[in-house]
Each structure stands twice: as C-alpha cells, then as structure tokens.
CSV table of C-alpha atoms in Angstrom, one decimal:
chain,number,residue,atom,x,y,z
A,1,MET,CA,10.5,-15.7,23.6
A,2,ARG,CA,8.0,-18.5,23.9
A,3,ARG,CA,4.9,-16.9,22.4
A,4,ILE,CA,4.7,-14.1,19.9
A,5,VAL,CA,1.3,-12.7,19.1
A,6,VAL,CA,0.7,-10.7,15.9
A,7,VAL,CA,-2.5,-8.6,16.0
A,8,GLY,CA,-3.7,-7.7,12.5
A,9,GLY,CA,-4.4,-10.2,9.8
A,10,SER,CA,-3.4,-8.3,6.7
A,11,LEU,CA,-0.2,-7.9,4.7
A,12,ALA,CA,2.0,-6.5,7.5
A,13,GLY,CA,0.7,-9.1,10.0
A,14,VAL,CA,1.3,-12.1,7.6
A,15,ARG,CA,4.7,-10.9,6.6
A,16,SER,CA,5.7,-10.4,10.2
A,17,LEU,CA,4.9,-14.0,10.9
A,18,GLU,CA,6.9,-15.2,8.0
A,19,ALA,CA,9.9,-13.0,9.0
A,20,LEU,CA,9.7,-14.1,12.6
A,21,ARG,CA,10.1,-17.8,11.5
A,22,ALA,CA,12.7,-16.9,8.9
A,23,GLU,CA,14.7,-15.1,11.7
A,24,GLY,CA,14.7,-18.2,13.8
A,25,HIS,CA,11.8,-17.9,16.2
A,26,ASP,CA,10.9,-21.4,17.1
A,27,GLY,CA,8.3,-20.7,19.8
A,28,GLU,CA,4.5,-20.3,19.4
A,29,LEU,CA,3.1,-17.9,16.9
A,30,VAL,CA,-0.5,-16.6,17.1
A,31,LEU,CA,-2.3,-14.4,14.6
A,32,VAL,CA,-5.3,-12.4,15.8
A,33,GLY,CA,-7.4,-10.9,12.9
A,34,LYS,CA,-10.7,-9.1,13.2
A,35,GLU,CA,-12.0,-10.1,9.7
A,36,PRO,CA,-13.3,-13.6,9.2
A,37,HIS,CA,-11.5,-14.0,5.9
A,38,ALA,CA,-8.2,-15.6,5.4
A,39,PRO,CA,-5.6,-12.9,4.9
A,40,TYR,CA,-5.9,-11.2,1.5
A,41,ASP,CA,-4.2,-8.6,-0.6
A,42,ARG,CA,-5.7,-5.1,-0.9
A,43,PRO,CA,-4.4,-3.6,-4.2
A,44,PRO,CA,-6.7,-5.7,-6.4
A,45,LEU,CA,-9.8,-4.6,-4.5
A,46,SER,CA,-10.2,-1.2,-6.2
A,47,LYS,CA,-9.3,-2.7,-9.6
A,48,GLN,CA,-9.8,-6.4,-10.5
A,49,VAL,CA,-12.4,-7.1,-7.8
A,50,LEU,CA,-14.3,-3.9,-8.3
A,51,ARG,CA,-14.5,-4.6,-12.0
A,52,GLY,CA,-15.6,-8.1,-11.4
A,53,GLU,CA,-12.6,-9.6,-13.1
A,54,TRP,CA,-11.3,-11.6,-10.1
A,55,PRO,CA,-13.2,-13.7,-7.7
A,56,ALA,CA,-12.6,-12.9,-4.0
A,57,GLU,CA,-10.4,-16.1,-3.6
A,58,LYS,CA,-7.8,-14.7,-6.0
A,59,THR,CA,-6.9,-11.9,-3.6
A,60,ARG,CA,-5.9,-14.4,-0.9
A,61,LEU,CA,-2.3,-13.9,0.2
A,62,ARG,CA,0.1,-16.8,-0.3
A,63,PHE,CA,0.4,-17.8,3.3
A,64,ASP,CA,0.4,-21.3,4.9
A,65,PRO,CA,-0.3,-21.1,8.6
A,66,ALA,CA,0.1,-24.8,9.1
A,67,ALA,CA,3.5,-24.9,7.5
A,68,LEU,CA,4.6,-21.9,9.5
A,69,GLY,CA,3.1,-23.3,12.7
A,70,VAL,CA,0.8,-20.3,13.3
A,71,SER,CA,-2.4,-20.6,15.4
A,72,MET,CA,-5.1,-18.5,13.6
A,73,ARG,CA,-7.6,-16.5,15.6
A,74,LEU,CA,-9.7,-15.0,12.8
A,75,GLY,CA,-12.9,-13.1,13.3
A,76,VAL,CA,-11.6,-12.0,16.7
A,77,SER,CA,-10.3,-8.5,17.5
A,78,ALA,CA,-8.1,-7.3,20.3
A,79,THR,CA,-10.2,-5.1,22.5
A,80,SER,CA,-7.5,-4.0,25.0
A,81,LEU,CA,-3.9,-4.5,26.0
A,82,ASP,CA,-2.1,-4.6,29.3
A,83,ALA,CA,1.5,-4.2,28.4
A,84,LEU,CA,2.7,-4.6,32.0
A,85,ALA,CA,1.0,-7.9,32.4
A,86,GLN,CA,1.8,-8.8,28.7
A,87,ARG,CA,-1.9,-9.7,28.2
A,88,LEU,CA,-4.4,-9.1,25.4
A,89,SER,CA,-8.1,-9.1,25.8
A,90,LEU,CA,-10.1,-10.3,22.8
A,91,SER,CA,-13.6,-9.7,21.5
A,92,ASP,CA,-14.6,-13.3,22.2
A,93,GLY,CA,-14.1,-12.6,25.9
A,94,THR,CA,-10.9,-14.6,26.2
A,95,THR,CA,-7.4,-13.3,27.1
A,96,LEU,CA,-4.1,-14.1,25.4
A,97,ASP,CA,-0.7,-13.8,27.1
A,98,TYR,CA,2.4,-13.1,25.1
A,99,ASP,CA,6.1,-12.7,25.4
A,100,GLY,CA,6.5,-10.6,22.3
A,101,LEU,CA,3.8,-8.6,20.4
A,102,VAL,CA,3.6,-7.2,16.8
A,103,ILE,CA,0.9,-4.5,16.4
A,104,ALA,CA,-0.3,-4.5,12.8
A,105,THR,CA,-3.9,-3.5,13.1
A,106,GLY,CA,-3.7,-1.0,10.2
A,107,ALA,CA,-6.4,1.5,9.6
A,108,ASP,CA,-10.0,1.8,8.8
A,109,ALA,CA,-11.6,3.8,6.0
A,110,ARG,CA,-12.8,7.2,7.2
A,111,ARG,CA,-16.5,7.6,6.5
A,112,ALA,CA,-18.5,10.7,5.7
A,113,PRO,CA,-18.7,12.7,8.9
A,114,GLN,CA,-21.9,12.2,10.9
A,115,SER,CA,-22.4,16.0,10.8
A,116,MET,CA,-22.8,15.8,7.0
A,117,PRO,CA,-26.5,15.7,6.2
A,118,GLY,CA,-27.3,12.4,4.4
A,119,ALA,CA,-24.2,10.6,5.5
A,120,GLN,CA,-26.4,7.7,6.6
A,121,LEU,CA,-28.3,7.3,3.3
A,122,GLY,CA,-28.2,4.0,1.4
A,123,ASN,CA,-25.7,3.3,-1.4
A,124,VAL,CA,-23.0,5.4,0.3
A,125,HIS,CA,-19.9,3.2,0.3
A,126,VAL,CA,-16.3,3.1,1.4
A,127,LEU,CA,-13.6,0.8,0.0
A,128,ARG,CA,-11.1,-0.7,2.4
A,129,THR,CA,-11.9,-4.4,3.0
A,130,LEU,CA,-12.8,-7.3,0.8
A,131,ASP,CA,-16.4,-7.1,2.0
A,132,ASP,CA,-16.4,-3.4,1.0
A,133,ALA,CA,-15.2,-4.3,-2.5
A,134,LEU,CA,-17.7,-7.1,-3.0
A,135,ALA,CA,-20.6,-4.9,-1.8
A,136,LEU,CA,-19.4,-2.0,-4.1
A,137,HIS,CA,-19.0,-4.4,-7.1
A,138,ALA,CA,-22.5,-5.8,-6.5
A,139,ALA,CA,-23.9,-2.2,-6.5
A,140,LEU,CA,-22.1,-1.1,-9.6
A,141,VAL,CA,-23.7,-4.0,-11.5
A,142,HIS,CA,-26.9,-1.9,-11.5
A,143,LYS,CA,-25.2,0.8,-13.5
A,144,PRO,CA,-25.6,3.8,-11.2
A,145,SER,CA,-24.0,7.1,-11.9
A,146,VAL,CA,-21.3,7.5,-9.4
A,147,CYS,CA,-20.0,10.3,-7.3
A,148,VAL,CA,-16.6,9.7,-5.6
A,149,ILE,CA,-15.7,12.0,-2.7
A,150,GLY,CA,-12.0,12.5,-2.5
A,151,ALA,CA,-9.5,12.2,-5.3
A,152,GLY,CA,-6.7,10.4,-3.6
A,153,PHE,CA,-5.4,7.1,-5.0
A,154,ILE,CA,-8.4,5.1,-3.9
A,155,GLY,CA,-10.9,7.6,-5.2
A,156,LEU,CA,-9.1,7.9,-8.6
A,157,GLU,CA,-8.8,4.1,-8.9
A,158,VAL,CA,-12.5,3.8,-8.2
A,159,ALA,CA,-13.2,6.4,-10.9
A,160,SER,CA,-10.9,4.6,-13.3
A,161,SER,CA,-12.7,1.3,-12.6
A,162,CYS,CA,-16.1,3.0,-13.0
A,163,ARG,CA,-15.1,4.3,-16.4
A,164,ALA,CA,-13.9,0.8,-17.4
A,165,LEU,CA,-17.4,-0.4,-16.5
A,166,GLY,CA,-18.9,2.3,-18.7
A,167,LEU,CA,-20.4,4.2,-15.7
A,168,SER,CA,-20.6,8.0,-15.5
A,169,CYS,CA,-18.4,9.2,-12.6
A,170,THR,CA,-17.8,12.5,-10.9
A,171,VAL,CA,-15.0,13.0,-8.5
A,172,VAL,CA,-15.2,15.8,-5.9
A,173,GLU,CA,-11.9,17.0,-4.4
A,174,PRO,CA,-11.1,20.0,-2.2
A,175,LEU,CA,-7.6,20.3,-3.5
A,176,ALA,CA,-7.2,22.4,-6.6
A,177,ILE,CA,-5.2,19.5,-8.3
A,178,PRO,CA,-5.7,16.0,-7.1
A,179,LEU,CA,-2.6,14.2,-5.8
A,180,ALA,CA,-0.5,17.4,-5.9
A,181,ASN,CA,0.3,16.9,-2.2
A,182,LYS,CA,1.9,13.5,-3.2
A,183,ILE,CA,3.6,14.0,-6.6
A,184,GLY,CA,3.8,17.8,-7.1
A,185,THR,CA,1.5,20.0,-9.2
A,186,THR,CA,3.0,19.4,-12.6
A,187,MET,CA,2.7,15.7,-12.7
A,188,ALA,CA,-0.6,15.7,-10.8
A,189,GLU,CA,-2.1,18.0,-13.4
A,190,LEU,CA,-1.1,15.5,-16.1
A,191,ILE,CA,-2.9,12.7,-14.3
A,192,ALA,CA,-5.9,14.9,-13.8
A,193,GLN,CA,-6.0,15.6,-17.5
A,194,MET,CA,-5.8,11.8,-18.2
A,195,HIS,CA,-8.9,11.4,-16.1
A,196,ARG,CA,-10.8,14.2,-17.9
A,197,ASP,CA,-9.8,12.7,-21.2
A,198,ALA,CA,-11.2,9.3,-20.1
A,199,GLY,CA,-14.6,11.0,-19.3
A,200,VAL,CA,-14.2,11.4,-15.5
A,201,VAL,CA,-15.8,14.7,-14.4
A,202,LEU,CA,-13.4,16.3,-11.9
A,203,ARG,CA,-14.8,18.9,-9.6
A,204,THR,CA,-11.8,20.3,-7.8
A,205,GLY,CA,-11.5,23.1,-5.2
A,206,VAL,CA,-14.9,22.2,-3.8
A,207,GLY,CA,-16.3,20.0,-1.1
A,208,VAL,CA,-19.5,18.0,-0.5
A,209,ALA,CA,-21.9,19.8,1.8
A,210,ALA,CA,-24.7,17.2,1.9
A,211,LEU,CA,-26.0,14.0,0.4
A,212,GLU,CA,-29.6,14.1,-0.5
A,213,GLY,CA,-32.2,11.5,-1.5
A,214,GLY,CA,-34.9,9.2,-0.1
A,215,ALA,CA,-33.8,5.9,1.5
A,216,ASN,CA,-30.9,5.8,-1.0
A,217,VAL,CA,-28.7,8.7,-2.1
A,218,GLU,CA,-29.8,10.5,-5.2
A,219,ARG,CA,-27.5,13.5,-5.4
A,220,ALA,CA,-24.6,15.3,-3.7
A,221,ARG,CA,-24.9,18.9,-2.9
A,222,LEU,CA,-21.5,20.7,-3.1
A,223,THR,CA,-20.2,23.6,-1.0
A,224,ASP,CA,-20.6,25.9,-4.0
A,225,GLY,CA,-24.4,25.2,-4.1
A,226,THR,CA,-24.3,23.0,-7.3
A,227,THR,CA,-25.6,19.4,-7.2
A,228,ILE,CA,-24.4,16.2,-8.8
A,229,ASP,CA,-26.9,13.4,-9.6
A,230,ALA,CA,-25.6,10.1,-8.3
A,231,GLN,CA,-27.3,6.9,-7.3
A,232,LEU,CA,-24.1,5.7,-5.6
A,233,VAL,CA,-21.4,7.5,-3.6
A,234,VAL,CA,-18.0,6.3,-2.7
A,235,VAL,CA,-16.2,8.1,0.2
A,236,GLY,CA,-12.5,8.0,-0.3
A,237,ILE,CA,-11.2,10.5,2.2
A,238,GLY,CA,-8.4,8.5,3.8
A,239,VAL,CA,-8.1,6.3,6.8
A,240,THR,CA,-7.9,6.4,10.6
A,241,PRO,CA,-5.3,4.2,12.3
A,242,ASN,CA,-6.8,1.5,14.6
A,243,VAL,CA,-5.3,2.5,17.9
A,244,ALA,CA,-8.5,2.8,20.1
A,245,TRP,CA,-7.9,-0.6,21.6
A,246,LEU,CA,-4.4,0.6,22.9
A,247,ASP,CA,-5.9,3.3,25.1
A,248,GLY,CA,-4.5,2.9,28.5
A,249,SER,CA,-2.2,0.0,27.5
A,250,GLY,CA,1.1,1.6,28.3
A,251,VAL,CA,2.0,1.8,24.6
A,252,ALA,CA,2.4,5.4,23.3
A,253,ILE,CA,-0.1,6.2,20.7
A,254,GLY,CA,-1.0,9.3,18.6
A,255,ASP,CA,-1.7,9.2,14.9
A,256,GLY,CA,-0.7,5.5,15.1
A,257,VAL,CA,1.6,3.6,17.3
A,258,GLU,CA,4.6,5.9,18.1
A,259,CYS,CA,7.8,4.0,17.3
A,260,ASP,CA,11.5,4.7,17.3
A,261,ALA,CA,13.7,4.4,14.3
A,262,THR,CA,13.9,0.6,14.6
A,263,CYS,CA,10.1,0.1,14.7
A,264,ALA,CA,10.0,-0.6,18.4
A,265,SER,CA,7.1,0.9,20.3
A,266,SER,CA,7.5,2.7,23.7
A,267,VAL,CA,7.3,-0.8,25.3
A,268,SER,CA,10.4,-2.9,24.7
A,269,ASN,CA,8.8,-6.2,23.7
A,270,ILE,CA,6.2,-4.6,21.4
A,271,VAL,CA,6.9,-3.5,17.8
A,272,ALA,CA,4.6,-2.2,15.1
A,273,ALA,CA,4.5,-2.5,11.3
A,274,GLY,CA,2.4,-1.3,8.4
A,275,ASP,CA,-0.2,1.4,8.2
A,276,ILE,CA,-0.4,1.8,11.9
A,277,ALA,CA,3.3,2.5,12.7
A,278,ARG,CA,4.4,6.1,13.0
A,279,TRP,CA,8.2,6.3,13.0
A,280,PRO,CA,11.1,8.7,12.1
A,281,ASN,CA,12.4,7.8,8.7
A,282,ALA,CA,16.0,8.9,8.4
A,283,PHE,CA,15.6,9.0,4.6
A,284,SER,CA,12.8,11.5,4.5
A,285,GLY,CA,13.5,13.2,7.8
A,286,GLN,CA,9.8,12.9,8.7
A,287,ARG,CA,8.0,11.1,11.5
A,288,ALA,CA,5.0,9.7,9.8
A,289,ARG,CA,2.9,6.7,8.9
A,290,VAL,CA,3.2,5.2,5.5
A,291,GLU,CA,0.2,3.4,4.0
A,292,HIS,CA,1.8,1.6,1.0
A,293,TRP,CA,2.1,-2.1,0.1
A,294,THR,CA,5.8,-2.3,-0.2
A,295,HIS,CA,6.2,-0.4,3.0
A,296,ALA,CA,4.2,-3.0,4.9
A,297,VAL,CA,6.4,-5.8,3.5
A,298,GLU,CA,9.7,-4.0,4.3
A,299,GLN,CA,8.6,-2.8,7.8
A,300,ALA,CA,7.3,-6.2,8.8
A,301,ALA,CA,10.7,-7.8,8.1
A,302,HIS,CA,12.5,-5.0,10.0
A,303,ALA,CA,10.1,-5.1,13.0
A,304,ALA,CA,10.4,-8.8,13.3
A,305,LYS,CA,14.2,-8.6,13.6
A,306,ARG,CA,13.9,-5.8,16.2
A,307,LEU,CA,11.5,-7.9,18.3
A,308,LEU,CA,13.6,-11.0,18.3
A,309,ARG,CA,17.0,-9.3,18.7
A,310,GLY,CA,15.9,-6.7,21.2
A,311,PRO,CA,17.5,-3.2,21.7
A,312,ALA,CA,20.8,-4.6,20.6
A,313,PHE,CA,19.4,-4.5,17.0
A,314,ASN,CA,19.7,-0.7,16.5
A,315,GLU,CA,19.6,-0.6,12.7
A,316,PRO,CA,17.2,2.2,11.7
A,317,PHE,CA,14.4,1.5,9.2
A,318,SER,CA,15.0,4.1,6.5
A,319,PRO,CA,13.5,3.0,3.2
A,320,VAL,CA,12.9,5.1,0.2
A,321,PRO,CA,9.0,4.9,0.2
A,322,TYR,CA,7.6,3.3,-3.0
A,323,PHE,CA,4.0,3.2,-4.1
A,324,TRP,CA,2.1,2.6,-7.3
A,325,SER,CA,-1.4,3.1,-8.5
A,326,ASP,CA,-3.1,1.7,-11.6
A,327,GLN,CA,-5.4,4.2,-13.3
A,328,LEU,CA,-7.0,4.2,-16.8
A,329,GLY,CA,-4.7,1.4,-17.8
A,330,VAL,CA,-1.6,3.3,-16.9
A,331,LYS,CA,0.8,2.3,-14.1
A,332,ILE,CA,1.8,5.3,-11.9
A,333,GLN,CA,4.7,4.7,-9.6
A,334,PHE,CA,6.5,7.0,-7.2
A,335,ALA,CA,9.5,6.6,-4.9
A,336,GLY,CA,10.8,9.1,-2.5
A,337,HIS,CA,9.5,12.0,-0.4
A,338,ALA,CA,5.9,13.0,-0.7
A,339,LEU,CA,6.0,16.5,-2.1
A,340,GLY,CA,3.6,18.2,0.2
A,341,GLY,CA,1.5,20.3,-2.2
A,342,ALA,CA,4.2,22.1,-4.2
A,343,ASP,CA,6.5,21.1,-6.9
A,344,ALA,CA,10.0,20.2,-5.8
A,345,ASP,CA,12.7,22.8,-6.6
A,346,GLU,CA,13.5,20.9,-9.7
A,347,LEU,CA,11.6,18.6,-12.0
A,348,ARG,CA,13.2,16.9,-15.0
A,349,VAL,CA,11.7,14.4,-17.4
A,350,VAL,CA,14.6,12.0,-18.0
A,351,GLU,CA,12.8,9.4,-20.1
A,352,GLY,CA,9.8,9.7,-22.4
A,353,SER,CA,7.7,12.8,-22.5
A,354,VAL,CA,4.6,14.5,-21.2
A,355,ALA,CA,3.2,14.5,-24.8
A,356,GLU,CA,3.3,10.7,-25.0
A,357,ARG,CA,2.2,10.3,-21.4
A,358,LYS,CA,4.9,7.8,-20.8
A,359,LEU,CA,7.7,9.2,-18.8
A,360,VAL,CA,10.2,9.0,-15.9
A,361,ALA,CA,10.5,12.3,-14.0
A,362,LEU,CA,13.0,13.1,-11.2
A,363,PHE,CA,12.3,15.6,-8.4
A,364,GLY,CA,15.1,17.6,-6.9
A,365,ARG,CA,15.4,19.6,-3.7
A,366,LYS,CA,18.6,21.5,-3.1
A,367,ASP,CA,21.4,19.4,-4.6
A,368,ARG,CA,19.6,16.0,-4.2
A,369,VAL,CA,17.2,13.9,-6.1
A,370,VAL,CA,14.4,13.3,-3.6
A,371,GLY,CA,11.8,11.5,-5.7
A,372,VAL,CA,11.1,9.7,-9.0
A,373,LEU,CA,7.8,9.3,-10.8
A,374,ALA,CA,7.2,6.8,-13.6
A,375,LEU,CA,4.1,6.9,-15.8
A,376,GLY,CA,3.5,4.0,-18.1
A,377,LYS,CA,7.1,2.8,-17.7
A,378,PRO,CA,6.8,0.2,-14.9
A,379,ALA,CA,10.2,-1.4,-15.2
A,380,ARG,CA,12.2,1.8,-15.1
A,381,LEU,CA,11.5,3.2,-11.7
A,382,VAL,CA,13.5,0.7,-9.6
A,383,HIS,CA,16.8,1.8,-11.2
A,384,TYR,CA,16.3,5.3,-9.9
A,385,ARG,CA,14.9,4.2,-6.5
A,386,LYS,CA,18.1,2.4,-5.8
A,387,ARG,CA,20.2,5.4,-6.8
A,388,ILE,CA,18.1,7.7,-4.6
A,389,ALA,CA,18.6,5.4,-1.7
A,390,ASP,CA,22.4,5.7,-2.3
A,391,GLY,CA,22.1,9.5,-2.2
A,392,MET,CA,21.7,10.6,-5.9
A,393,ARG,CA,22.8,14.2,-6.6
A,394,TRP,CA,20.8,16.5,-8.8
A,395,ASP,CA,23.7,16.9,-11.2
A,396,GLU,CA,23.4,13.1,-11.7
A,397,ALA,CA,19.8,13.5,-12.7
A,398,VAL,CA,20.2,11.9,-16.1
A,399,PRO,CA,18.7,8.8,-17.8
A,400,LEU,CA,20.1,5.7,-16.2
A,401,SER,CA,20.9,2.7,-18.4
B,1,MET,CA,15.3,-24.7,-6.6
B,2,LYS,CA,13.2,-23.9,-9.7
B,3,ILE,CA,11.8,-20.4,-10.4
B,4,VAL,CA,8.2,-20.2,-11.6
B,5,VAL,CA,6.7,-16.9,-12.7
B,6,ASP,CA,3.0,-16.4,-13.4
B,7,PHE,CA,3.2,-14.0,-16.3
B,8,ASP,CA,-0.5,-13.2,-16.1
B,9,LEU,CA,0.2,-11.7,-12.7
B,10,CYS,CA,3.5,-10.0,-13.5
B,11,GLN,CA,3.2,-6.2,-14.0
B,12,SER,CA,6.9,-5.5,-14.5
B,13,HIS,CA,7.4,-3.6,-11.3
B,14,ALA,CA,10.9,-5.0,-11.6
B,15,LEU,CA,11.6,-5.1,-7.9
B,16,CYS,CA,12.8,-8.7,-8.4
B,17,THR,CA,15.6,-7.4,-10.7
B,18,GLN,CA,17.0,-5.4,-7.7
B,19,ALA,CA,16.7,-8.2,-5.3
B,20,ALA,CA,18.2,-10.9,-7.5
B,21,PRO,CA,19.7,-9.4,-10.6
B,22,GLU,CA,21.4,-12.7,-11.4
B,23,VAL,CA,18.0,-14.3,-11.9
B,24,PHE,CA,15.6,-11.6,-13.1
B,25,GLU,CA,15.8,-9.0,-15.8
B,26,VAL,CA,13.2,-6.7,-17.2
B,27,ARG,CA,14.3,-5.6,-20.7
B,28,ASP,CA,13.4,-2.5,-22.8
B,29,ASP,CA,10.4,-4.3,-24.1
B,30,GLY,CA,9.0,-4.1,-20.6
B,31,PHE,CA,8.8,-7.9,-20.1
B,32,LEU,CA,10.4,-10.0,-17.4
B,33,TYR,CA,13.0,-12.5,-18.4
B,34,ILE,CA,14.2,-15.3,-16.2
B,35,LEU,CA,18.0,-15.6,-16.7
B,36,GLN,CA,18.3,-18.8,-14.7
B,37,GLU,CA,15.3,-21.1,-14.2
B,38,THR,CA,17.3,-23.3,-11.7
B,39,PRO,CA,19.7,-20.9,-10.0
B,40,PRO,CA,22.3,-22.3,-7.6
B,41,GLU,CA,21.4,-22.7,-3.9
B,42,GLY,CA,23.7,-19.8,-3.0
B,43,LEU,CA,21.2,-17.4,-4.5
B,44,ARG,CA,18.2,-18.7,-2.5
B,45,GLY,CA,18.2,-15.7,-0.1
B,46,LYS,CA,18.2,-13.2,-2.9
B,47,VAL,CA,15.4,-15.1,-4.8
B,48,GLN,CA,13.4,-15.3,-1.6
B,49,LYS,CA,13.7,-11.5,-1.3
B,50,ALA,CA,12.4,-11.2,-4.8
B,51,VAL,CA,9.5,-13.4,-4.1
B,52,SER,CA,8.7,-11.5,-0.9
B,53,GLU,CA,8.9,-8.0,-2.5
B,54,CYS,CA,6.9,-8.9,-5.7
B,55,PRO,CA,3.8,-6.6,-5.5
B,56,THR,CA,1.7,-9.1,-7.5
B,57,GLY,CA,2.9,-12.3,-6.0
B,58,ALA,CA,3.9,-13.5,-9.4
B,59,ILE,CA,7.0,-15.4,-8.4
B,60,THR,CA,7.2,-18.8,-6.7
B,61,ILE,CA,10.0,-21.2,-5.8
B,62,GLU,CA,9.6,-24.9,-6.4
B,63,GLY,CA,12.0,-27.1,-4.4
C-alpha cells in the first residue's frame, strides 16, 4: 500500500499510525483529525484537568509525527467517503485518495435532548474533549452548585472532582443503582455508598424532566416533580459514534462501523479501531463497541496488522476488556464481561473486604470466572485478568499470589 | 536501552508487569520496581509493549 490514511486524531488513531510503522508499512501515512489540538489523552480530562491540577499540554499523547513520517491534517474532518473510488472528502473542500484506511473517528458526547425544556440554557456542559474540560474547569472556578445528569463513569468522576473542589454536587440517574449494568448490583452499591459518604447527593431511579432558569440554568426539575438548585449542569449520558460521514460510503454502519472478528470493515482495505468499531468479541460472545482506553490501544494494533496483511491475517481480536475509573481517591478497575444489570451467578471477594473498601472480587457465571473488580488495589487486577483470558474456572476462584 | 519511569505518573496499573515481567514488578506495597534498568536487547519487544500499554504513559525507553 502506498498511502494509508487514518481518520481520527485521538488514541486509537495515533496508536494505529505507530502500529502501521512498527508492522513495516513504509509508504505514506496521513492523519486526519477534526480537532485543532495535537492528539491528547482523555482520562485526565475528568480528573486532573477538571480540578485544575494539570495544564492542557500535559494531556498531550507522546507521539512524534515527524519521526514516524506522518502528514498531519488537524482541524479538518472527513465529510464523506467513496470506498469504491478510495477517496475521502474533507471539510476544507479537498479530497484525499488512499490505498488503505483506518476509521478511528470515535464518538461524541450525547447532549441533553432538544425535546427537554431548557436544554439550550447557558452553563449546561458535556465532557468529552479537551475544550469541554477547559470550559468546565473555568466554570467550576466560580463555585457553582452542580447537577450531574447520568451516573456513568464520566458522571461519577465529575462528581468526584466537584467534591474535591469543595462544590456541592447532585447526581441524577434513572438506574436504581449507578453502574449496576457494568459491575453488578453488589459492587455498584458499595461505590454508590462511597459517593454518599463523600457528600455527593445521589438521586437514583429518577430522570430529569426539564432545566429551568433565565439565560443560565438555575435548577433541574426531575420526573418526580422535585427540583434541584444548580448553577451548572453536566450531561453525562453516554456517546454517539461518529458514523454520519460514512452514510452512502459502501462501509456497513450501524451503532458504529460494523467489523468482523479481525477488525476489518465490510470493505476489504478499510479497518476500524477504538470507540467506533463494533465487532464480535469471541471472549464475551457479544458484538459491541467498547469505549475504554486499553481497548483503543489493543484494537489499534490489531487493526493495523489486519490492514497490512489483508484477509490472510485471520486472527480474531478477542481481548478481555479492561477499564478503570478514579473516583474519590480510589482506583476502580474491572476486567471481563459487563454484567448487564444483574449480579453474576457468583460473587466472591478473594482479597481485602467490603468493610475496608479495598478488595478484589471475582464474578462467576456457570463454571467460569467472567470478570474481576479491584477497588483500591490497583496492582492486583492484572493477575486475574490474565487468568481469565486463559479460561479461569470458578473452582479456581481463589486469591492468586 | 535504558528504562525510565516517571513515578509521579505511575498509578500501579501493573500492565507492564504482564508485558515484561523480567523488567517490571509491582510488589505488595503497591509500588513499581524496575528489576533491570538496562535490560538486554532481546527484551526490547516486551518493553515496548509495556510502554505502549501503560495507561498513564509513565514508561519511556532511552536508547
């Protein structure tokens, strides 16, 4: 292949470029990224950047385009693709031909629906990009009381950062127990209690009906008729994959770019990686997108190999998904299947205890260990993740040395 | 090849200990220890994997 274009200037895009070079591609490499910033890392945005501990520059990904021989097209987005002609159209009016393409356009934060009264008020934020984080940090300096809509990882990390800044914070979540769909009800309840103990007000099992105020938001009205005073609202209700530009391209899309087990799209010289790729993971048995940091790194490497070696490279991408979240000074890590709202068949704390809020817990389904959660024990999780990848049985669910 | 770790960035995810157990170890105290600061060339691939998978970008290779 003479020219490979990577669309998407975040972690998956950058790691794809590095992997393509490492795998021996000696032709042209072009990165197209819609944000004007040099590629940056997202995990610090809801933590160090939001709390004002890190300047924006410290989030920059270690990446040397000159050394890798990458032509950078930043501040430019891909507006359409013609997979037959192998041609991209860009937002600056130019076109870009390619021999191979990596789609890594990720996802955008979902905003409050237009149908919600007050969705357009001032001081209603989302948190996805560096600019989002800087704007939110600048607003938090004025010490508003904060309402977070959605108690997913972003919402709870924002709540945690707000408490660290001494701000009052209420989190509104339709689920009865935040995160129960990811880590099961028992462990999710423990984390919810940690937030309550830290002074976060959790309003669960209820939604936001409207935002009210003048030019800026002043309160949130909930579906049960109660109100929450808030001078600032953060909407953390998930993301939408950036696939609109692929309409009519010839690449199969749905909730993301539809890939096979090797990360190839429906078009042979196009692969996808990161938040946007929806593929069948043989480990979990699910066809899904995964929005985690480690996933972007691992999938970028796999997709790069698939692109360079072609269909002859038939190794499936089947990692044990790993993610972490930092909340209230505690590292929460999980590897394995998302638990889908219920506890697994089995739950066993194999290290530490619920009482000390430092633990490693294993989740079992039938005769297998399908997941591991570590709370405040960052170094322990990897041991179990590796064993789970090797097919750990439930009767082996004991502390590992 | 010389291993450099920024211990201010390291959060003991310990993924490096899986990628290159000959070089990295996180002990019971929760801290990362570098077992070989100048590992042999034969380990470069493993060390590069550790660098690549480190969630906080705490590891660099000099040389």
